[in-house]
JSON list of C-alpha atoms and ligand atoms in Angstrom, two decimals:
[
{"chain": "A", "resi": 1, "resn": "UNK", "atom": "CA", "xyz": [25.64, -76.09, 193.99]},
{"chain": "A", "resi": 2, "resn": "UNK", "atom": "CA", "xyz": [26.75, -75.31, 197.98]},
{"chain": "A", "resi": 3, "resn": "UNK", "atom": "CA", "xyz": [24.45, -75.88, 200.49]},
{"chain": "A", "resi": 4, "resn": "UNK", "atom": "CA", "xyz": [21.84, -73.44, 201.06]},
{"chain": "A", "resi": 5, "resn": "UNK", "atom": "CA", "xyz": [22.96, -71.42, 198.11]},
{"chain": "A", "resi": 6, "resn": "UNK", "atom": "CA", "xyz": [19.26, -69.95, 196.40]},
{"chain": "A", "resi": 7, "resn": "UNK", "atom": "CA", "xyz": [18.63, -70.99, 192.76]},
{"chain": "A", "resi": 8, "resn": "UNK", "atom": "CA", "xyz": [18.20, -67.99, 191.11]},
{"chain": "A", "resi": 9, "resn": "UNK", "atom": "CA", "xyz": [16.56, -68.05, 187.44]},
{"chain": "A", "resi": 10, "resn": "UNK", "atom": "CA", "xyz": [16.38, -65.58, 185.18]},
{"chain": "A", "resi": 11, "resn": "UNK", "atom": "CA", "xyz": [15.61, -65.99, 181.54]},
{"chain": "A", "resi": 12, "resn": "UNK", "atom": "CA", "xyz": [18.58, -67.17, 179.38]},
{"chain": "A", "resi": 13, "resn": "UNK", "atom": "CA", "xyz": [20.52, -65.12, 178.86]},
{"chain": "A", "resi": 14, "resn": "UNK", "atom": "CA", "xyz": [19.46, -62.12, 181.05]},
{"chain": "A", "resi": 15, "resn": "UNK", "atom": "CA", "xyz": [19.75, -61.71, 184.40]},
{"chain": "A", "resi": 16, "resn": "UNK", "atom": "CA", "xyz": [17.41, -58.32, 186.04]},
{"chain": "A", "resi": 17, "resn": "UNK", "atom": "CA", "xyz": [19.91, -55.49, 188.11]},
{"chain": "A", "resi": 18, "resn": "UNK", "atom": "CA", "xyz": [18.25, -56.67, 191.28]},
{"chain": "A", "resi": 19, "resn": "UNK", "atom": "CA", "xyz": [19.28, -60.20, 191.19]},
{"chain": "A", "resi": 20, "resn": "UNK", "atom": "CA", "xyz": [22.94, -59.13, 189.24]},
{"chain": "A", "resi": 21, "resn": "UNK", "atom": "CA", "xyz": [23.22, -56.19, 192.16]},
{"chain": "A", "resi": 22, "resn": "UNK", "atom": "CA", "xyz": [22.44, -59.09, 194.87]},
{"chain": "A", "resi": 23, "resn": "UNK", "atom": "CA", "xyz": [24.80, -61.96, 193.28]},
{"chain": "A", "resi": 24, "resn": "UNK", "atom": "CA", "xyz": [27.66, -59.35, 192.71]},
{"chain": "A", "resi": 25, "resn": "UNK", "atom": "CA", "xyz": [27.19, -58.04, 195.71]},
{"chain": "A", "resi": 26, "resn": "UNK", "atom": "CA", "xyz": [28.82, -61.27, 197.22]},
{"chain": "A", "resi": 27, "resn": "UNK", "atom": "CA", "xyz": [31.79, -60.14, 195.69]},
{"chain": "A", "resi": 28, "resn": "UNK", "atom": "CA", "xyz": [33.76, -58.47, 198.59]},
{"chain": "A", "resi": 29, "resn": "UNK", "atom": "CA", "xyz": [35.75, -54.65, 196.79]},
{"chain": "A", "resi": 30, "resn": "UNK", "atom": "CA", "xyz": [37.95, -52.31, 198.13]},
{"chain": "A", "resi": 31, "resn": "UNK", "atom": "CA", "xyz": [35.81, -48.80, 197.70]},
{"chain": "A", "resi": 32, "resn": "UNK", "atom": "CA", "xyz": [38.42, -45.88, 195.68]},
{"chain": "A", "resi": 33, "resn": "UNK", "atom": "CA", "xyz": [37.31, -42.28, 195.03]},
{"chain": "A", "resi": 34, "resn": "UNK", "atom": "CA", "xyz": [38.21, -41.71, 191.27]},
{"chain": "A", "resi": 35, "resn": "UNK", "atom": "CA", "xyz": [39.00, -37.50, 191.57]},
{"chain": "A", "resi": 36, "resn": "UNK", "atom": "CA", "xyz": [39.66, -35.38, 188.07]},
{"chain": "A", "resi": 37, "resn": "UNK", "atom": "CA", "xyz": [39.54, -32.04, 187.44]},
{"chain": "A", "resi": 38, "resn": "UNK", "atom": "CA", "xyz": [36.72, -30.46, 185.45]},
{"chain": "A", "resi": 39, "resn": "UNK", "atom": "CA", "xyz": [36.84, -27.00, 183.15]},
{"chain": "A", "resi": 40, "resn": "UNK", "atom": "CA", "xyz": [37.53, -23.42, 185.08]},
{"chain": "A", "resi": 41, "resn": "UNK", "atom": "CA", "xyz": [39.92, -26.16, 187.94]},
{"chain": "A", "resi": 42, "resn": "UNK", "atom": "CA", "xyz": [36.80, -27.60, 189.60]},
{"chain": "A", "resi": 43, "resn": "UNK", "atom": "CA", "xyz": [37.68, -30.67, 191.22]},
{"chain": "A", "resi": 44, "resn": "UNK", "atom": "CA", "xyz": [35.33, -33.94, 191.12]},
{"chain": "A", "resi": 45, "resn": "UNK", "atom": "CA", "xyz": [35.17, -36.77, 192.68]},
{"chain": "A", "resi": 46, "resn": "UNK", "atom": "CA", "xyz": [33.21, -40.05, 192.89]},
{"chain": "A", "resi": 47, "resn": "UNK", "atom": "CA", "xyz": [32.70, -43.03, 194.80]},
{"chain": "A", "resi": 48, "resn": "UNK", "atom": "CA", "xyz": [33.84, -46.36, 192.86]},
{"chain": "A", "resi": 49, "resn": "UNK", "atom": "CA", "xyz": [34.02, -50.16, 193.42]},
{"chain": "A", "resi": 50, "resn": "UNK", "atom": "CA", "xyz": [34.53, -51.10, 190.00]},
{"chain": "A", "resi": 51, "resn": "UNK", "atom": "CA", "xyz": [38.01, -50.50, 190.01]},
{"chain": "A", "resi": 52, "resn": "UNK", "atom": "CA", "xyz": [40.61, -52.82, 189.96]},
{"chain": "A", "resi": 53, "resn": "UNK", "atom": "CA", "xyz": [44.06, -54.21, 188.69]},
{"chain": "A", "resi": 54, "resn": "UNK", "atom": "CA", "xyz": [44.29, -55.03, 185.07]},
{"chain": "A", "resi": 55, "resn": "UNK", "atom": "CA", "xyz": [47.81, -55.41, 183.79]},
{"chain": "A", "resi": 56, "resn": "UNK", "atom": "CA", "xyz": [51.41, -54.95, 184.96]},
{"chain": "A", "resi": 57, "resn": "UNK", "atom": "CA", "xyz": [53.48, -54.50, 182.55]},
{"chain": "A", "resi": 58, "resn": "UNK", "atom": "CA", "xyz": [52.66, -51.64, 181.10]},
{"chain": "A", "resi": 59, "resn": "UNK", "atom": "CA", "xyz": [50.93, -50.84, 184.41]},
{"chain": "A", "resi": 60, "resn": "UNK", "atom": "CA", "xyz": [46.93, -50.47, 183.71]},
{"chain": "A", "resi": 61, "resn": "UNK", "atom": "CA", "xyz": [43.92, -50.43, 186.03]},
{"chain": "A", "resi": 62, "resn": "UNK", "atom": "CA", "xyz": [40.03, -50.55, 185.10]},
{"chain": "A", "resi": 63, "resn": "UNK", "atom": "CA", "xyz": [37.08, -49.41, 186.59]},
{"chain": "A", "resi": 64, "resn": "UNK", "atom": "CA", "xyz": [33.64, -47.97, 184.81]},
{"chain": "A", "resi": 65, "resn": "UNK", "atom": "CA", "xyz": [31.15, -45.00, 184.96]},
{"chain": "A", "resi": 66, "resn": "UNK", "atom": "CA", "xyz": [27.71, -45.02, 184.59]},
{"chain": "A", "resi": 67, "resn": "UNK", "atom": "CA", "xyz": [27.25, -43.22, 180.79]},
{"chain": "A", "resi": 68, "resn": "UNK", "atom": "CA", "xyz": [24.97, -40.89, 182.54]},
{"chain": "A", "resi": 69, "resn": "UNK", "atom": "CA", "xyz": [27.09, -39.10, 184.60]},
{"chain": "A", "resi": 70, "resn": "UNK", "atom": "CA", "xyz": [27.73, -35.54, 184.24]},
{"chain": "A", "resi": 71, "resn": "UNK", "atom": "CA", "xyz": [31.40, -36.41, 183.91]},
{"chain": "A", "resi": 72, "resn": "UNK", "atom": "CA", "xyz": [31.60, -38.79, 181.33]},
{"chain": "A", "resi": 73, "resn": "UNK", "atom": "CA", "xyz": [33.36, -35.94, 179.27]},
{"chain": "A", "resi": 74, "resn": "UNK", "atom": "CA", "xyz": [36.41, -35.66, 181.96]},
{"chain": "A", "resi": 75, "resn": "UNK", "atom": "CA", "xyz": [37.11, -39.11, 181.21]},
{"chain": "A", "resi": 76, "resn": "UNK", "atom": "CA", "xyz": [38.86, -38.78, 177.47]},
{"chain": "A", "resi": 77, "resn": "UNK", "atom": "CA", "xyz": [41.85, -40.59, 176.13]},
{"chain": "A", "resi": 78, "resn": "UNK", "atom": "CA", "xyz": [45.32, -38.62, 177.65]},
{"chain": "A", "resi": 79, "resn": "UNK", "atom": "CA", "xyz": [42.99, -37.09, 180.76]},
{"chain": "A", "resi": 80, "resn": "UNK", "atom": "CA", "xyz": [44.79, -37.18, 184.23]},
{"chain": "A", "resi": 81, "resn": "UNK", "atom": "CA", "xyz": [42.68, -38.84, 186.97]},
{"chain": "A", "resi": 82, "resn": "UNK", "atom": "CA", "xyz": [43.44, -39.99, 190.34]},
{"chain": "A", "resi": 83, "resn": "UNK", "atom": "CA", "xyz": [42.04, -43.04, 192.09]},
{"chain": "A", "resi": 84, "resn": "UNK", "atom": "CA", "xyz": [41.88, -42.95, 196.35]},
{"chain": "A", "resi": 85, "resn": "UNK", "atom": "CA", "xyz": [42.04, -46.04, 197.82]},
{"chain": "A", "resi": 86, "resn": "UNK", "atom": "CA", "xyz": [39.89, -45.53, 201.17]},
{"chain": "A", "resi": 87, "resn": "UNK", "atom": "CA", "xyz": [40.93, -46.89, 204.32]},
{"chain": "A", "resi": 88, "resn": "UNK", "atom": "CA", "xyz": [38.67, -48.50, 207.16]},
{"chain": "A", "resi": 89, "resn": "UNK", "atom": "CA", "xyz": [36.40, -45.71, 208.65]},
{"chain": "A", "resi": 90, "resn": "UNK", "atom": "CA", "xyz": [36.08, -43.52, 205.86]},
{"chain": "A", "resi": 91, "resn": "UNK", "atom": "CA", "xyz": [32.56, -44.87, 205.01]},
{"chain": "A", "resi": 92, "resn": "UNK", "atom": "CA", "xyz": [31.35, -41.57, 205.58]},
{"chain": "A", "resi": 93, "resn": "UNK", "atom": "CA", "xyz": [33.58, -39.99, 203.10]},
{"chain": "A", "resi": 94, "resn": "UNK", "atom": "CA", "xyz": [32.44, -42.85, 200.49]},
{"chain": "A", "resi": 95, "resn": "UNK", "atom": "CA", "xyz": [28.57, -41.90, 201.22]},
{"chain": "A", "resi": 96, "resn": "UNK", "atom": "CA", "xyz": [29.71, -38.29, 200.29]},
{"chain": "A", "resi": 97, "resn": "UNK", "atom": "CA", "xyz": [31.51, -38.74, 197.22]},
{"chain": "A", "resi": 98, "resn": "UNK", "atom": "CA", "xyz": [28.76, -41.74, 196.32]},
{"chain": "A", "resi": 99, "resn": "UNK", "atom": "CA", "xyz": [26.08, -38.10, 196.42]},
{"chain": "A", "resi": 100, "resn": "UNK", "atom": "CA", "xyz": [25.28, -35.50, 193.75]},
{"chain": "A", "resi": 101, "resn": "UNK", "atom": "CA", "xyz": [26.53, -32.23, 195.28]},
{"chain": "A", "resi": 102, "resn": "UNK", "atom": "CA", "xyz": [28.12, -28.96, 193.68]},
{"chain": "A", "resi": 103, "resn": "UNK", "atom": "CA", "xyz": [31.63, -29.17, 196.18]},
{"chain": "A", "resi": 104, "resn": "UNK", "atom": "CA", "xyz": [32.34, -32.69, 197.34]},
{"chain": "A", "resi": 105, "resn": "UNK", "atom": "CA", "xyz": [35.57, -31.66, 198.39]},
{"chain": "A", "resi": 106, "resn": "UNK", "atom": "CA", "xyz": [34.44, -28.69, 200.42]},
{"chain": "A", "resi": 107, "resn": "UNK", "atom": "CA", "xyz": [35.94, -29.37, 203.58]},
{"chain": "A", "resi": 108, "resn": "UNK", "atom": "CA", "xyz": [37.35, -32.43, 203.15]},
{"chain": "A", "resi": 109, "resn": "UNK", "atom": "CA", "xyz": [41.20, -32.68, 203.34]},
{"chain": "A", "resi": 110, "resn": "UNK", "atom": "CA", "xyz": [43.15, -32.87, 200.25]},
{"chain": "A", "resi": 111, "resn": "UNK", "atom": "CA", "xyz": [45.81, -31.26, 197.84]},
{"chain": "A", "resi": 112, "resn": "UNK", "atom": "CA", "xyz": [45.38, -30.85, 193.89]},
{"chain": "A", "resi": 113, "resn": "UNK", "atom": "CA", "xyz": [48.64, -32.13, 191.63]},
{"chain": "A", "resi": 114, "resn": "UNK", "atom": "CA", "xyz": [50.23, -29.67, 188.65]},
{"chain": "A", "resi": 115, "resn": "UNK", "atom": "CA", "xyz": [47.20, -30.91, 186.52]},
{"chain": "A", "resi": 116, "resn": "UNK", "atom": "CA", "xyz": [44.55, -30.17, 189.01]},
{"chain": "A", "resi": 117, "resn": "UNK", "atom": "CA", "xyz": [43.52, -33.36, 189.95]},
{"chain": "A", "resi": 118, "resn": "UNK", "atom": "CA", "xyz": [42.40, -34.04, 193.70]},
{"chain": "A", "resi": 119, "resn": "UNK", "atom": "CA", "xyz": [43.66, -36.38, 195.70]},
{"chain": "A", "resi": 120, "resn": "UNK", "atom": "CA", "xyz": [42.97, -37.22, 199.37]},
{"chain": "A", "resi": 121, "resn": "UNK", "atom": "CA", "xyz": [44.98, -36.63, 202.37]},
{"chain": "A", "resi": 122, "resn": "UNK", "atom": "CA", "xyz": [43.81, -39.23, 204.25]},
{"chain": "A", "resi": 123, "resn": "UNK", "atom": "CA", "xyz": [43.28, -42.16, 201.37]},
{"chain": "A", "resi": 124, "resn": "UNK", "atom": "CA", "xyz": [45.24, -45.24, 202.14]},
{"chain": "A", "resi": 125, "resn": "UNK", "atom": "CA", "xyz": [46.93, -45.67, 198.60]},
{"chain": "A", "resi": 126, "resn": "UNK", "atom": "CA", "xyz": [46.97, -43.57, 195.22]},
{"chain": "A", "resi": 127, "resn": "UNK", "atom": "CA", "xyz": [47.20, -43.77, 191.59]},
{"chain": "A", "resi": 128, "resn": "UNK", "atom": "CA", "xyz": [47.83, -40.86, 189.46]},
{"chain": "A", "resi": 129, "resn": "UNK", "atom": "CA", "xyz": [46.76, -42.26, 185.72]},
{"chain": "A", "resi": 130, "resn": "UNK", "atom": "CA", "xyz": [45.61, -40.90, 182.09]},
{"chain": "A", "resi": 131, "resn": "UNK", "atom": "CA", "xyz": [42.78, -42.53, 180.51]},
{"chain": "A", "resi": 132, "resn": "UNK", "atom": "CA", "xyz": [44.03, -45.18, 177.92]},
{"chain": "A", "resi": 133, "resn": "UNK", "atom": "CA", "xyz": [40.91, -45.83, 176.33]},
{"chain": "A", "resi": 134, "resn": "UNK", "atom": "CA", "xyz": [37.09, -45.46, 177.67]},
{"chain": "A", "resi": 135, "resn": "UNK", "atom": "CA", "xyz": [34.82, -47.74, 175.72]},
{"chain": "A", "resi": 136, "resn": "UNK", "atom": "CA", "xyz": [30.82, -48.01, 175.75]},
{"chain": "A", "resi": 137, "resn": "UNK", "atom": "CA", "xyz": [29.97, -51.37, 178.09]},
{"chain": "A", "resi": 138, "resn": "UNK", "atom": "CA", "xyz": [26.81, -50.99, 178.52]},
{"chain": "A", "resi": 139, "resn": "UNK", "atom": "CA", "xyz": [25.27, -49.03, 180.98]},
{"chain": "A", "resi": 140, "resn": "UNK", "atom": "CA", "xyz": [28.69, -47.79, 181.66]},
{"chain": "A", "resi": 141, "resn": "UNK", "atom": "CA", "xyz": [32.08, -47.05, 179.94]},
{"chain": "A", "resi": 142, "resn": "UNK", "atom": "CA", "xyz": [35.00, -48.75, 180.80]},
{"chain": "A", "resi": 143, "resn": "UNK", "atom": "CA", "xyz": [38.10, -46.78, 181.48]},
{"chain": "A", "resi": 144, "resn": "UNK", "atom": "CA", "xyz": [41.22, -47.94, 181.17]},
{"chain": "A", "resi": 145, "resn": "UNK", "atom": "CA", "xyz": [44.02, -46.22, 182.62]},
{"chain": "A", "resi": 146, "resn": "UNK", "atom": "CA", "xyz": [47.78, -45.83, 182.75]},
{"chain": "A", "resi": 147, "resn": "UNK", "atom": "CA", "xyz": [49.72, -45.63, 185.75]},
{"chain": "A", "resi": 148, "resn": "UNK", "atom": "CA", "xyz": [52.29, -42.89, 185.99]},
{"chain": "A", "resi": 149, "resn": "UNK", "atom": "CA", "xyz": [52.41, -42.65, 189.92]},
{"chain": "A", "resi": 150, "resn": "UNK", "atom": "CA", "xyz": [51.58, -44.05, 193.23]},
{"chain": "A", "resi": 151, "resn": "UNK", "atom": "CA", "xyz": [51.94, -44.41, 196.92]},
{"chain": "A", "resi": 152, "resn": "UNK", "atom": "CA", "xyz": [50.22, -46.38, 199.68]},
{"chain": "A", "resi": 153, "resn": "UNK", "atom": "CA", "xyz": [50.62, -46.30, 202.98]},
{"chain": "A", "resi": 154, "resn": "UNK", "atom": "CA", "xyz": [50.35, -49.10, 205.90]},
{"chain": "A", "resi": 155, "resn": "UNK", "atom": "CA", "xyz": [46.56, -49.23, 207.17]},
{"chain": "A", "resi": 156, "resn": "UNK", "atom": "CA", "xyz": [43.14, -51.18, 206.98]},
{"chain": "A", "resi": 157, "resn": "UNK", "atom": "CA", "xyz": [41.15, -51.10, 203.76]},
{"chain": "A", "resi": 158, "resn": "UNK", "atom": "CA", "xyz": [37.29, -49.63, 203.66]},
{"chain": "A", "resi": 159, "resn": "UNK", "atom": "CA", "xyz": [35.58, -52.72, 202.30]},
{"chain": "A", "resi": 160, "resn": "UNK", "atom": "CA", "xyz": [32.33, -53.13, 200.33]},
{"chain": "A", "resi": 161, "resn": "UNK", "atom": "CA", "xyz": [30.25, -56.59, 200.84]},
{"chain": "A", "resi": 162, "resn": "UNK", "atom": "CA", "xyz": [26.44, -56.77, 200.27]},
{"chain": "A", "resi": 163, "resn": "UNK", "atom": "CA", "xyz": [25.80, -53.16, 199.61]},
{"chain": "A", "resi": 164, "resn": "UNK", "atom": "CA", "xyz": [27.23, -52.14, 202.90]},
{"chain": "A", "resi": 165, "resn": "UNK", "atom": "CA", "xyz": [30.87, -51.21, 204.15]},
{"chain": "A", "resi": 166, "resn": "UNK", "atom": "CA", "xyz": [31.98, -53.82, 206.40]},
{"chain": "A", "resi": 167, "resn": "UNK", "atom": "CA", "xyz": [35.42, -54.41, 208.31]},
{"chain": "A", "resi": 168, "resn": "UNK", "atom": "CA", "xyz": [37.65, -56.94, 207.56]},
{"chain": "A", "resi": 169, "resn": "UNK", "atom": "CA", "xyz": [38.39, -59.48, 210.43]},
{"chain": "A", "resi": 170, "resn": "UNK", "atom": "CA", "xyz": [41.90, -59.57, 211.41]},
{"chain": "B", "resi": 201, "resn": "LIG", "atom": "C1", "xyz": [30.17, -48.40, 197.16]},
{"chain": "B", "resi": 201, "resn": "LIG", "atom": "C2", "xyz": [29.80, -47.65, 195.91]},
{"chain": "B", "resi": 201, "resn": "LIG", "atom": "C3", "xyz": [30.38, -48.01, 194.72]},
{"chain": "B", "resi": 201, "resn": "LIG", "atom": "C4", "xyz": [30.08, -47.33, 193.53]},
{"chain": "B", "resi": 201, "resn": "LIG", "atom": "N1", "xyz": [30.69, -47.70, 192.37]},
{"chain": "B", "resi": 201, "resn": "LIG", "atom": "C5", "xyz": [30.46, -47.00, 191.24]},
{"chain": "B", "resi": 201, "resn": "LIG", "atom": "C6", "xyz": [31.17, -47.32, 190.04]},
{"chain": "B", "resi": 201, "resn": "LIG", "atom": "O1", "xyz": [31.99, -48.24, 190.00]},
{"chain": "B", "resi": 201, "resn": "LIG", "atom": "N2", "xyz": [30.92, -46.58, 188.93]},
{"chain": "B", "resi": 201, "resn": "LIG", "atom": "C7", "xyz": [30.00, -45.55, 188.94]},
{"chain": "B", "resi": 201, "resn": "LIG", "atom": "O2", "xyz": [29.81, -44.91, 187.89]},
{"chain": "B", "resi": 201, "resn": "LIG", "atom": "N3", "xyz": [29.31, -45.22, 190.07]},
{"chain": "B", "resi": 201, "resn": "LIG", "atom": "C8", "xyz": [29.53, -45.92, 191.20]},
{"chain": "B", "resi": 201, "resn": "LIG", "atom": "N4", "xyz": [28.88, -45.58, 192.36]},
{"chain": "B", "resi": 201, "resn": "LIG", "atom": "C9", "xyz": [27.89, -44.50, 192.33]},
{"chain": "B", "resi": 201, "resn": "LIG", "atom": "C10", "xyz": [28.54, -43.11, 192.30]},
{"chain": "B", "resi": 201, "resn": "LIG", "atom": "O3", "xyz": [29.45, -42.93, 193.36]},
{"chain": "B", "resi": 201, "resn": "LIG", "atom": "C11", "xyz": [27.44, -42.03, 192.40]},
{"chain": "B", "resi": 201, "resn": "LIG", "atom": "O4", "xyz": [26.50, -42.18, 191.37]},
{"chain": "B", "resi": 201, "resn": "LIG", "atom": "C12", "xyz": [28.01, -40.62, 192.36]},
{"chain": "B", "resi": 201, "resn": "LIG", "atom": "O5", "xyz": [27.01, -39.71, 192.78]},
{"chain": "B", "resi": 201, "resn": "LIG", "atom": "C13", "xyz": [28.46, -40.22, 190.98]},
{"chain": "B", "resi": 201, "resn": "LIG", "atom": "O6", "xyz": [29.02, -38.92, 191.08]},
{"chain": "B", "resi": 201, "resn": "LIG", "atom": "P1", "xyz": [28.33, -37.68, 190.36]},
{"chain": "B", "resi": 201, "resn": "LIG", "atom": "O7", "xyz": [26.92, -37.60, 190.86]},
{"chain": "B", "resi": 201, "resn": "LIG", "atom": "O8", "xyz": [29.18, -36.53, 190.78]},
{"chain": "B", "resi": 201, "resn": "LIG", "atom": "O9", "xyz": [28.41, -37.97, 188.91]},
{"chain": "B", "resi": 201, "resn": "LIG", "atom": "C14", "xyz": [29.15, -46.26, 193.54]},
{"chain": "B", "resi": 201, "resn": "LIG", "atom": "C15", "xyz": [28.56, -45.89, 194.77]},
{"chain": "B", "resi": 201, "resn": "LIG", "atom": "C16", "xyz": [28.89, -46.57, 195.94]},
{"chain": "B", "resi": 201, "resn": "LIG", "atom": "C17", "xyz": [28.26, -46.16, 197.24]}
]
């Protein structure tokens, strides 16, 4: 045990969200808006830290969504998705695609691909995937997707530490 680290208890075997939100929360993410594109072209969009790198050859990432949301459907094996990787000072734009609104993307600078999917101007890397499998984990399901495209460009990452975005130091 390190010095000064609190003993936290729970009950074997369970652990409550506050405690699991705090201890996780020590776990420093980048912060990616996952963008799709709903019936009638709408484009979506939400605010993510549970993405990440899973394989490389074939190329797969992971990240999950809450069951609840009112895109779960989007998110079917062979549907195109996008994943923004935000750069440093785009808090703001994480806060807005992290809140229930009709147009997220009102406003907000970005072009759609051939399938419709959203991707921002100003994001400092991109995937283009389809959803390889999305299985019930929970609370959430866990998506699995295939790469088919990406860019990045040279810049600071937006980073999320103890429910807060915070700045790396150089
Ligand atoms: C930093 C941060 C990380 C988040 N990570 C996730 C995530 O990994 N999965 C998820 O389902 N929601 C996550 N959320 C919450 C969603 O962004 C939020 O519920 C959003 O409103 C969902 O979009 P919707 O309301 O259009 O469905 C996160 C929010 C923030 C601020």
């Amino acid at each position: 045990m390190g010095a000064g680290m609190e003993t936290m208890k729970p009950p074997p075997g369970v652990a409550d969200p506050r405690s699991l939100r705090r201890v996780c929360g020590r776990f420093a993410t980048g912060v990616a808006v996952i963008g799709a594109c709903a019936p009638q072209g709408r484009a979506v969009g939400l605010t993510v830290n549970s993405f990440a790198s899973l394989s490389l050859e074939p190329p797969l990432i992971v990240w999950s969504l809450a069951r609840h949301s009112p895109n779960a459907a989007l998110f079917t094996p062979g549907a195109p998705f996008g994943v923004n990787i935000l750069r440093a000072g785009q808090g703001e734009l994480a806060r807005r695609f992290a809140t229930p609104q009709a147009d997220k993307f009102a406003g907000v600078p970005h072009w759609r691909c051939p399938h419709g999917v959203p991707y921002l101007d100003e994001a400092l890397a991109r995937l283009s995937c389809r959803v390889e499998r999305a299985d019930p984990a929970g609370d959430h399901l866990l998506i699995v997707g295939a790469v088919e495209d990406l860019a990045a460009s040279d810049g600071e990452p937006l980073v999320f530490y103890g429910g807060d975005f915070v700045r790396v130091a150089a």
